[in-house]
Tab-separated table of C-alpha atoms in Angstrom:
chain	number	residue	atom	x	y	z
T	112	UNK	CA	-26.478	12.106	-13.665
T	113	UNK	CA	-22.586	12.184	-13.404
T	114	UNK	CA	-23.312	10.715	-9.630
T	115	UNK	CA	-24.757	8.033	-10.617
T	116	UNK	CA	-22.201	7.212	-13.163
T	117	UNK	CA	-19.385	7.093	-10.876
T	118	UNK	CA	-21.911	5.209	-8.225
T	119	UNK	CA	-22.885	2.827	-10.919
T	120	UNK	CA	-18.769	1.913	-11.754
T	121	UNK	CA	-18.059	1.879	-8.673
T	122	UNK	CA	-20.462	-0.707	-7.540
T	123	UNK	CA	-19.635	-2.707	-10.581
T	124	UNK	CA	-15.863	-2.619	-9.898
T	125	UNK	CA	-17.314	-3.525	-6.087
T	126	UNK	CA	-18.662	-7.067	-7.464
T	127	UNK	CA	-16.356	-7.583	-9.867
T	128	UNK	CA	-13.640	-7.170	-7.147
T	129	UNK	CA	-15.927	-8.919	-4.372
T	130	UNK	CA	-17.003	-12.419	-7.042
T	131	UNK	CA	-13.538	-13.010	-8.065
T	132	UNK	CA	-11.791	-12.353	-4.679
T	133	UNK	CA	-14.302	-14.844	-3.220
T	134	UNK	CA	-14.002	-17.178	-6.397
T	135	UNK	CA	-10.232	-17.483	-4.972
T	136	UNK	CA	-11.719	-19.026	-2.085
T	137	UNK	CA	-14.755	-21.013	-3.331
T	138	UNK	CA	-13.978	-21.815	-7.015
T	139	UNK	CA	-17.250	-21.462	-7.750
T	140	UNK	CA	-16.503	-20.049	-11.330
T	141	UNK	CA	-13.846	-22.486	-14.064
T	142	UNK	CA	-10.854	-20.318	-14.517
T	143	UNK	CA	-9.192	-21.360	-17.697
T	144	UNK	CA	-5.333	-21.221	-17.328
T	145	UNK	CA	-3.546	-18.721	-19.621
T	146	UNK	CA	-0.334	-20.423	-22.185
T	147	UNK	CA	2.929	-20.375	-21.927
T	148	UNK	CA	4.348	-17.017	-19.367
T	149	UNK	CA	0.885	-16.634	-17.988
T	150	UNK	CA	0.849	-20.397	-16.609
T	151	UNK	CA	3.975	-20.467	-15.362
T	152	UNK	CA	3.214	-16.848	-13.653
T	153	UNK	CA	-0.283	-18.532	-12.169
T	154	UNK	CA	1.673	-22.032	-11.179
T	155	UNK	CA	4.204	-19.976	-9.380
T	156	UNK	CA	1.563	-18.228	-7.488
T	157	UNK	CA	-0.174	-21.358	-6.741
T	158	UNK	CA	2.676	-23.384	-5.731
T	159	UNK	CA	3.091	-20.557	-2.719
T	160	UNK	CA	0.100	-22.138	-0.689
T	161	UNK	CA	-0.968	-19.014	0.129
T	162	UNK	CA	-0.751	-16.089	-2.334
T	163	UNK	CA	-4.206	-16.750	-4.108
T	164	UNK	CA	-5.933	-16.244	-0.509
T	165	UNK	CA	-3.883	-13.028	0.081
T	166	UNK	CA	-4.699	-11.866	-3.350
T	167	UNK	CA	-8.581	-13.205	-2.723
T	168	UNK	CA	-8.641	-11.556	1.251
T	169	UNK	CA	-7.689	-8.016	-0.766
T	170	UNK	CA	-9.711	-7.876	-3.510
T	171	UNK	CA	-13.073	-9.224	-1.431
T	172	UNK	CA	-12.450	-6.410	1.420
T	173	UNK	CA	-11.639	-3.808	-1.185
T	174	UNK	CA	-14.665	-5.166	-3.066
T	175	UNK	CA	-16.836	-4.549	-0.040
T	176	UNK	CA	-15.865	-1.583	0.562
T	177	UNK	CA	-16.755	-0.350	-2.935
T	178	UNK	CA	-20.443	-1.633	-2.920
T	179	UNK	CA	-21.071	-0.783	0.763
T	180	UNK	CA	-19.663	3.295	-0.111
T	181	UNK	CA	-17.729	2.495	3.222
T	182	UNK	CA	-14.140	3.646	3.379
T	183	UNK	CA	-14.106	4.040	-1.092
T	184	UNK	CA	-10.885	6.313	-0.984
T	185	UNK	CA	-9.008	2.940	1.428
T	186	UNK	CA	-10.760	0.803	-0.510
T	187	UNK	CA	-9.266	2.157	-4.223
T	188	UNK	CA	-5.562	2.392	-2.251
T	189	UNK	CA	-5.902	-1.581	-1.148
T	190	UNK	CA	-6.572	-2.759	-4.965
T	191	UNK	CA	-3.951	-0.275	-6.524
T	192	UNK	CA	-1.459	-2.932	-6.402
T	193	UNK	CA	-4.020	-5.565	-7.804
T	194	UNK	CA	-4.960	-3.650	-10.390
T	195	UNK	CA	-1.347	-2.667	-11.773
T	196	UNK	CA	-1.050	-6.504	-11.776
T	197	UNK	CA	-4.032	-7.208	-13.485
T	198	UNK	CA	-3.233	-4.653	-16.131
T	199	UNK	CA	0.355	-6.277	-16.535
T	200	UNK	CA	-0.362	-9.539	-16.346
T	201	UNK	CA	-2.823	-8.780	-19.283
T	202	UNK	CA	-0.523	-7.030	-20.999
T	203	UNK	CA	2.823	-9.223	-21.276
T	204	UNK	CA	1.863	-12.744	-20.006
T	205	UNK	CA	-1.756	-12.958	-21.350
T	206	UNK	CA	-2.795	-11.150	-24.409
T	207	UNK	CA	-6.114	-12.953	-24.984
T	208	UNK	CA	-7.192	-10.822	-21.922
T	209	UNK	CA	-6.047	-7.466	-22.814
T	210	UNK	CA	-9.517	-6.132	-23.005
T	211	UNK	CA	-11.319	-7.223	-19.617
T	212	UNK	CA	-7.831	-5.909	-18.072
T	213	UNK	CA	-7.823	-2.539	-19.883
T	214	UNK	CA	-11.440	-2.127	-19.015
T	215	UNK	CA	-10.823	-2.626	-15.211
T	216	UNK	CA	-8.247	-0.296	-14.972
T	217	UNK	CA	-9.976	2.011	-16.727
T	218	UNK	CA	-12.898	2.294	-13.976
T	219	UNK	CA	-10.195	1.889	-11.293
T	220	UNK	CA	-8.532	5.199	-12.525
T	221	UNK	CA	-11.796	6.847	-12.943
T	222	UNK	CA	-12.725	5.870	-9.406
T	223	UNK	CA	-9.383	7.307	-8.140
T	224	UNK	CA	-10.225	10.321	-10.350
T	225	UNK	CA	-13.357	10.754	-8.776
T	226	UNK	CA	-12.131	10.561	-5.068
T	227	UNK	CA	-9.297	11.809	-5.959
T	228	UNK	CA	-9.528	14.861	-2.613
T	229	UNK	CA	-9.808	12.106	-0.413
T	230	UNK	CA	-7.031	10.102	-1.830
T	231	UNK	CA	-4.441	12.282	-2.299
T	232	UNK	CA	-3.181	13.682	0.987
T	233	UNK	CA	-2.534	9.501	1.300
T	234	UNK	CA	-0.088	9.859	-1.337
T	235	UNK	CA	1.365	13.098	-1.021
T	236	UNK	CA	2.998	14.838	1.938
């Protein structure tokens, strides 16, 4: 039962990671801009030319790599950075979101949690 919890959050992280990564490509799904901090924060990335295809390129191969169970452990390291900024941005620059960014962190850490073996002699010496 407990596998298939973890399998079951981790595949839904997976698509979640894999539709919006590819959405960054495709705009296939209306993003509504934020107000005030979070627009500017989402122009500024825009105006780059490039840092919503980096951000896209990350989350679709760590996305992948959740569904397929191929590399999880890499996978959970790539979108560490993501997530944090999700989380943040959620946070400070766009309140309205809070909840949708709480909840994906929430299945990121217990993701890391759960591969936590694998994961950690990445991070420590």
């Amino acid at each position: 039962m407990k596998k298939n919890v973890f399998m079951g959050l981790r595949i839904l992280l997976g698509l979640v990671f894999l539709i919006f990564g590819a959405n960054k490509f495709f705009q296939f799904i209306p993003m509504e801009m934020p107000d005030g901090a979070g627009k500017d924060f989402m122009m500024a990335l825009g105006a780059t030319g490039y840092m919503f295809y980096l951000i896209g390129a990350v989350e679709v191969i760590g996305g992948i790599r959740l569904v397929l169970n191929k590399c999880v452990p890499q996978g959970l390291l790539l979108l560490a950075p993501v997530v944090v900024n999700i989380f943040l941005f959620h946070t400070f620059l766009d309140p309205a979101g809070f909840v949708m960014g709480a909840v994906v962190t929430l299945i990121y850490v217990v993701l890391v949690y759960d591969n936590w073996k694998a994961i950690k002699p990445s991070l420590l010496p």
